[in-house]
Coordinates of C-alpha atoms and ligand atoms in Angstrom, one line a residue:
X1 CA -2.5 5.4 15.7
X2 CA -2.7 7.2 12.1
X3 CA -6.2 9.5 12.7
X4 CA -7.0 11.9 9.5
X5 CA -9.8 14.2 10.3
X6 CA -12.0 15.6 7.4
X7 CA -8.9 16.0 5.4
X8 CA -9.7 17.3 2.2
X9 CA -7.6 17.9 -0.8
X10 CA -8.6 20.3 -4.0
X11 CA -6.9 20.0 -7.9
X12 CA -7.8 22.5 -10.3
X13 CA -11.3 23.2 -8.7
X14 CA -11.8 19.6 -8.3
X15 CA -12.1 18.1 -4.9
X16 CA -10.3 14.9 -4.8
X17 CA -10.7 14.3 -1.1
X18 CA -13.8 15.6 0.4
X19 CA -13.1 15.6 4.3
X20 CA -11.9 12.3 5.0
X21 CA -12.0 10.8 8.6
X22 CA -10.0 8.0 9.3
X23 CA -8.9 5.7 12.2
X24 CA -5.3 3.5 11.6
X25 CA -4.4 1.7 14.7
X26 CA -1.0 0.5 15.1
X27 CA -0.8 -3.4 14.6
X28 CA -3.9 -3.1 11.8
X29 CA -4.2 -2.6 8.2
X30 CA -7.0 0.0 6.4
X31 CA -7.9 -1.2 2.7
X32 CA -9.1 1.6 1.0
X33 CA -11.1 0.2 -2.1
X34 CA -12.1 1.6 -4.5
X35 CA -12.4 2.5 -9.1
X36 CA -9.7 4.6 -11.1
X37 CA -9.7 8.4 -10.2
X38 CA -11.7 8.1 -6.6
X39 CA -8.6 9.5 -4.5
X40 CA -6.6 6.4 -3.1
X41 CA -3.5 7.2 -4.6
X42 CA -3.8 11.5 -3.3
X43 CA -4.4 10.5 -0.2
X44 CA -1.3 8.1 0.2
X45 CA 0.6 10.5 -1.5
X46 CA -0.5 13.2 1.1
X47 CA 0.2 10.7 4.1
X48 CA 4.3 10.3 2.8
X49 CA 4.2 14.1 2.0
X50 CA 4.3 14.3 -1.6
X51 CA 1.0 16.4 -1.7
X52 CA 0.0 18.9 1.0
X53 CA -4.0 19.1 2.0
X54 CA -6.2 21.9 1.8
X55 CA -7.9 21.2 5.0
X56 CA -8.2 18.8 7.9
X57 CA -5.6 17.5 10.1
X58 CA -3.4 14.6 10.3
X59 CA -2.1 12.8 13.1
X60 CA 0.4 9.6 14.1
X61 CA 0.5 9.1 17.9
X62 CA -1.3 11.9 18.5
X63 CA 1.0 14.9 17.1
X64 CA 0.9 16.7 13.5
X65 CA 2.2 14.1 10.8
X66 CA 4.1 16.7 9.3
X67 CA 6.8 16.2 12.4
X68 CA 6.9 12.4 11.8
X69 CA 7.1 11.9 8.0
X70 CA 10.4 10.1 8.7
X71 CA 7.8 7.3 10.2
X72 CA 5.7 7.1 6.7
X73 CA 7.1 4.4 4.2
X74 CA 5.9 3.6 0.8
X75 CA 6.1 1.2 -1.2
X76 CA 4.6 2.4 -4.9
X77 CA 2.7 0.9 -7.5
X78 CA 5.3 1.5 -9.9
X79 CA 8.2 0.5 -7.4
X80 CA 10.2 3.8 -8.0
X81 CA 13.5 1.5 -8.0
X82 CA 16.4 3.2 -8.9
X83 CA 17.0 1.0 -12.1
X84 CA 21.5 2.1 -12.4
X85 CA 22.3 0.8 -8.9
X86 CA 21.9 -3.3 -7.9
X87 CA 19.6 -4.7 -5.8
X88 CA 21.2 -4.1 -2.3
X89 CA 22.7 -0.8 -3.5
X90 CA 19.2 0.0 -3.6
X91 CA 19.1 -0.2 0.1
X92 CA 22.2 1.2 1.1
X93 CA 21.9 4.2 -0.8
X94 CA 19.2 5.9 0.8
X95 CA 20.4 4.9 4.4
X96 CA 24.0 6.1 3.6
X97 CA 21.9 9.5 1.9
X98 CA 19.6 10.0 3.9
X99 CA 19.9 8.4 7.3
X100 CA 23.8 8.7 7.2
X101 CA 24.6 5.2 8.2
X102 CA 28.1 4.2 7.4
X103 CA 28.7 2.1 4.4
X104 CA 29.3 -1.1 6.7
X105 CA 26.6 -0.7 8.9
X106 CA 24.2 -0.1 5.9
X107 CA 25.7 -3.4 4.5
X108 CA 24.6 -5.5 7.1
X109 CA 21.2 -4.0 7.5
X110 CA 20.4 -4.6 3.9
X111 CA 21.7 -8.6 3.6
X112 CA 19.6 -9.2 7.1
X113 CA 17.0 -8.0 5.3
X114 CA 17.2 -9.5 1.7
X115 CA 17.5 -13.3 3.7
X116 CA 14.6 -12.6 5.8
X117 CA 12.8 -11.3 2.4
X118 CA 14.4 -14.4 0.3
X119 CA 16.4 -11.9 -2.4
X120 CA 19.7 -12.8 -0.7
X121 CA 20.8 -14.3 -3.7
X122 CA 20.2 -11.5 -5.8
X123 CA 22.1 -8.7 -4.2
X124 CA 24.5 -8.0 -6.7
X125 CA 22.2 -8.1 -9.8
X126 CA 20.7 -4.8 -11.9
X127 CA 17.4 -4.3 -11.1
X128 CA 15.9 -5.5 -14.9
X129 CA 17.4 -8.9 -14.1
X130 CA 14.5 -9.3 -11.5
X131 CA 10.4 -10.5 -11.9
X132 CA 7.9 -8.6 -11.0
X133 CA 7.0 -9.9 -7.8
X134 CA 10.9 -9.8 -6.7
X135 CA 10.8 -6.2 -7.6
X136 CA 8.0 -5.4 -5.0
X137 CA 10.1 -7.1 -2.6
X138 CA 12.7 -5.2 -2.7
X139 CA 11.0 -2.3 -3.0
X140 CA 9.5 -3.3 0.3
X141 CA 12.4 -4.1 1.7
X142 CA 14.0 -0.7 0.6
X143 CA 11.3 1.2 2.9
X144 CA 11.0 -1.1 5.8
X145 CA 15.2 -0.6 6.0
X146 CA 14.4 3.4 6.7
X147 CA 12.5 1.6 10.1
X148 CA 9.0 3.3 9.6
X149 CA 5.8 2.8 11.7
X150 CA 3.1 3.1 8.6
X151 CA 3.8 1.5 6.0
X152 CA 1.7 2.4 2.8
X153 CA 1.2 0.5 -0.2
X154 CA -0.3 1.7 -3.6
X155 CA -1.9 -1.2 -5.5
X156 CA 0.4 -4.1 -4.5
X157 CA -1.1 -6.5 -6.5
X158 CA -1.8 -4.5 -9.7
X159 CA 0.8 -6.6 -11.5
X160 CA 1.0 -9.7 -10.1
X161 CA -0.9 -13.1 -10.5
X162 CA -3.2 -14.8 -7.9
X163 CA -0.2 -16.5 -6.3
X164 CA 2.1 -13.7 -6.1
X165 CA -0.9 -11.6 -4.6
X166 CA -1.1 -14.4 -2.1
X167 CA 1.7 -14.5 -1.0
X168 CA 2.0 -10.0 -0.7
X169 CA -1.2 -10.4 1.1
X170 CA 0.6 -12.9 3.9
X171 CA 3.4 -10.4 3.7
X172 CA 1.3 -7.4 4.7
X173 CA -0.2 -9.3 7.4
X174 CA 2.4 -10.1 8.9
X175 CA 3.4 -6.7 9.0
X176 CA 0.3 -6.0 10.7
X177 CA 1.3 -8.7 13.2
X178 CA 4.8 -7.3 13.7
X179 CA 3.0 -3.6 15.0
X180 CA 3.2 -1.8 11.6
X181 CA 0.3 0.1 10.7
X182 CA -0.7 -0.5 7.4
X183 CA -2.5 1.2 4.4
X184 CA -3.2 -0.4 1.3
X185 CA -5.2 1.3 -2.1
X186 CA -6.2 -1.6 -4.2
X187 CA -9.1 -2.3 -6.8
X188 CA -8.2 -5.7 -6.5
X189 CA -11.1 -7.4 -4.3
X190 CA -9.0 -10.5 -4.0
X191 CA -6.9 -8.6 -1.2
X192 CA -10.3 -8.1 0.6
X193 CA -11.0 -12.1 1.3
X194 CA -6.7 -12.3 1.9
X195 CA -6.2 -9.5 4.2
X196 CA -7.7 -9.3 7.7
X197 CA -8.5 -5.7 7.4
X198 CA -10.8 -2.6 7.5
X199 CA -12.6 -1.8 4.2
X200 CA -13.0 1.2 2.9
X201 CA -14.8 1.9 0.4
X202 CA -14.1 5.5 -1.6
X203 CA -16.0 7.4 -4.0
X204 CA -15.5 10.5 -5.7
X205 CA -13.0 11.7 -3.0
X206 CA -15.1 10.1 -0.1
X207 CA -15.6 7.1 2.5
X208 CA -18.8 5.6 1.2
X209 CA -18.7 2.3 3.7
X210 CA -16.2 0.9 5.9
X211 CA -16.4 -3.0 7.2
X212 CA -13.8 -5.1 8.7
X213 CA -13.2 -7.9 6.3
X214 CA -14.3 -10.6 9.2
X215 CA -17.9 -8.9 9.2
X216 CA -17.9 -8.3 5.3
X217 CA -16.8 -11.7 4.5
X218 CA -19.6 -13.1 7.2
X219 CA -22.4 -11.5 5.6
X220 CA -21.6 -9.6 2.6
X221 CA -25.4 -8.7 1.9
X222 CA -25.0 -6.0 5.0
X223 CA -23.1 -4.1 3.3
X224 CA -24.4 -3.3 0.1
X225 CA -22.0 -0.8 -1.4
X226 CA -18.5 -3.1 -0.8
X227 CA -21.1 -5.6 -1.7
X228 CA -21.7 -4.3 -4.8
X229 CA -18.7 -3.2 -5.9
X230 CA -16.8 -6.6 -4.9
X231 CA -19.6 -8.2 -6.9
X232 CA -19.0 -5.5 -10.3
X233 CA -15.6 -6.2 -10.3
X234 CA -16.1 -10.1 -10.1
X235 CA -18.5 -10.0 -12.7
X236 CA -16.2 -8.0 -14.8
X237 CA -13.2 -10.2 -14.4
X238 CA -15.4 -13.2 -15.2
X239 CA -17.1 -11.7 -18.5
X240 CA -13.2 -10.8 -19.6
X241 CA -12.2 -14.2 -18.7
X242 CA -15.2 -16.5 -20.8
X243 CA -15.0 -13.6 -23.8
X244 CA -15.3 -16.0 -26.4
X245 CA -13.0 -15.9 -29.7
X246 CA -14.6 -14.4 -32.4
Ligands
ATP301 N1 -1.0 16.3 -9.3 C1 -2.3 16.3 -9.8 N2 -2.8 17.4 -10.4 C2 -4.1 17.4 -10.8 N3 -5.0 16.4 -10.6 C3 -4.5 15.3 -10.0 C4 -3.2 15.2 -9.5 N4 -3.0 14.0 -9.0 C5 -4.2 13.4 -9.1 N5 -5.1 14.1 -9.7 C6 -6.5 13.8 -10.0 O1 -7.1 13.4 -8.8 C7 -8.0 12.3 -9.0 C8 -7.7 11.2 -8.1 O2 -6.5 10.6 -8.5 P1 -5.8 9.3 -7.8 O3 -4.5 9.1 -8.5 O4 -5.7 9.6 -6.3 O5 -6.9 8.2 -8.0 P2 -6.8 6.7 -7.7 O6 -8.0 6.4 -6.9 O7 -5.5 6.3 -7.1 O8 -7.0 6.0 -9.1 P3 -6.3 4.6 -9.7 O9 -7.1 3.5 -9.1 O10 -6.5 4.8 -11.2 O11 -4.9 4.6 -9.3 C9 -8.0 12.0 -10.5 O12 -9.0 12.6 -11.1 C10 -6.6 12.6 -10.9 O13 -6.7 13.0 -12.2
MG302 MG1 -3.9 5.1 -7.7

């Protein structure tokens, strides 16, 4: 279990994350919702040790994060591929690097990996030669290869279309199913009806809400701020969408 308590985080003055409390339990995925600026992206950064926090404590499994970060995985918004080296050199590098696996046994790790993940095809090819959505895949692939136990994703559907973010969204859940715990940033609230999850919803640096997606989706009118916002956005994308041409 992932279990931050009042972790709080400070830039310039400005609290980002205002004593967060948060319960990840191994086999489940935490959404954490929320507009531009509100802290979802600090406070992944924080979890795969990029930032440090001013205050609070961290835990996986009961002992300080800071001794597990090997467990963390990431998979960013931007991908962070390395774009010289091909697709499965993508993989192999950091498990030769940084996990020290020999060059063979990296090999095979990576292939059994790009079949199950349907890139097998594309091993040998530079990174610009893949789409968007095969990009993400191999930069999922990439992390789950260094064999974490969270796996954290930063807006995994920011640049992909409805059925790509369908099919990221059966992806996650199955690595829910298959005992990874999972946290996802999105201001996507298509995730929210595709992911069996716990909602949170952030503003200004805190939790404002929380649901699980089963109760939210049940009876959205109980709770009104995921309510609202899911609503906003909806009514934003649709207004964008019927903009007539002037
Ligand atoms: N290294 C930094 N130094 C100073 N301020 C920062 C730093 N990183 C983030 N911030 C500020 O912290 C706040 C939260 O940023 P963050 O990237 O976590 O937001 P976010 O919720 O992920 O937004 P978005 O949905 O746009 O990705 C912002 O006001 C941002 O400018
Ligand atoms: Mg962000």
């Amino acid at each position: 279990m992932l279990t931050l308590q009042k972790v709080t985080k400070v830039f310039n003055d400005t609290i980002v994350l205002n004593e967060i409390n948060l319960e990840v339990k191994k086999g489940s995925i935490a959404l954490l919702l929320g507009s531009s600026g509100v802290g979802k992206s600090t406070l992944l950064r924080i979890l795969c040790g990029l930032e440090t926090i001013d205050s609070g404590t961290i835990l996986l499994d009961e002992a300080p994060l800071a001794k597990k970060l090997h467990s963390i995985g990431m998979v960013f918004q931007q991908f962070n591929l390395f774009s010289h080296l091909t697709v499965i050199q993508n993989i192999t590098f950091p498990l030769e690097k940084v996990l020290g696996y020999s060059h063979k046994t990296a090999q095979l790790l990576a292939l059994e990996l790009l079949h199950k993940y349907d890139l097998a095809d594309k091993a040998t090819l530079c990174i610009k030669r893949l789409s968007g959505g095969q990009k993400q895949r191999l930069a999922l692939i990439r992390t789950l290869a260094l064999k974490p136990t969270v796996v954290c994703f930063d807006e995994p559907t920011s640049a992909l279309d409805p059925i790509l973010t369908t099919q990221v969204a059966e992806t996650i859940a199955q690595l829910a199913h298959d005992q990874f715990t999972i946290v996802v940033t999105t201001h996507d609230t298509m995730l929210v009806e595709k992911l069996p999850c716990t909602i949170y919803l952030m503003k200004k640096g805190s939790i404002l809400e929380s649901a699980s997606s089963y109760e939210y989706l049940k009876n959205p009118e109980r709770f009104t701020h995921i309510n609202n916002f899911i609503k906003g956005h909806q009514i934003e994308i649709e207004k964008n969408h019927f903009k007539p041409d002037l």
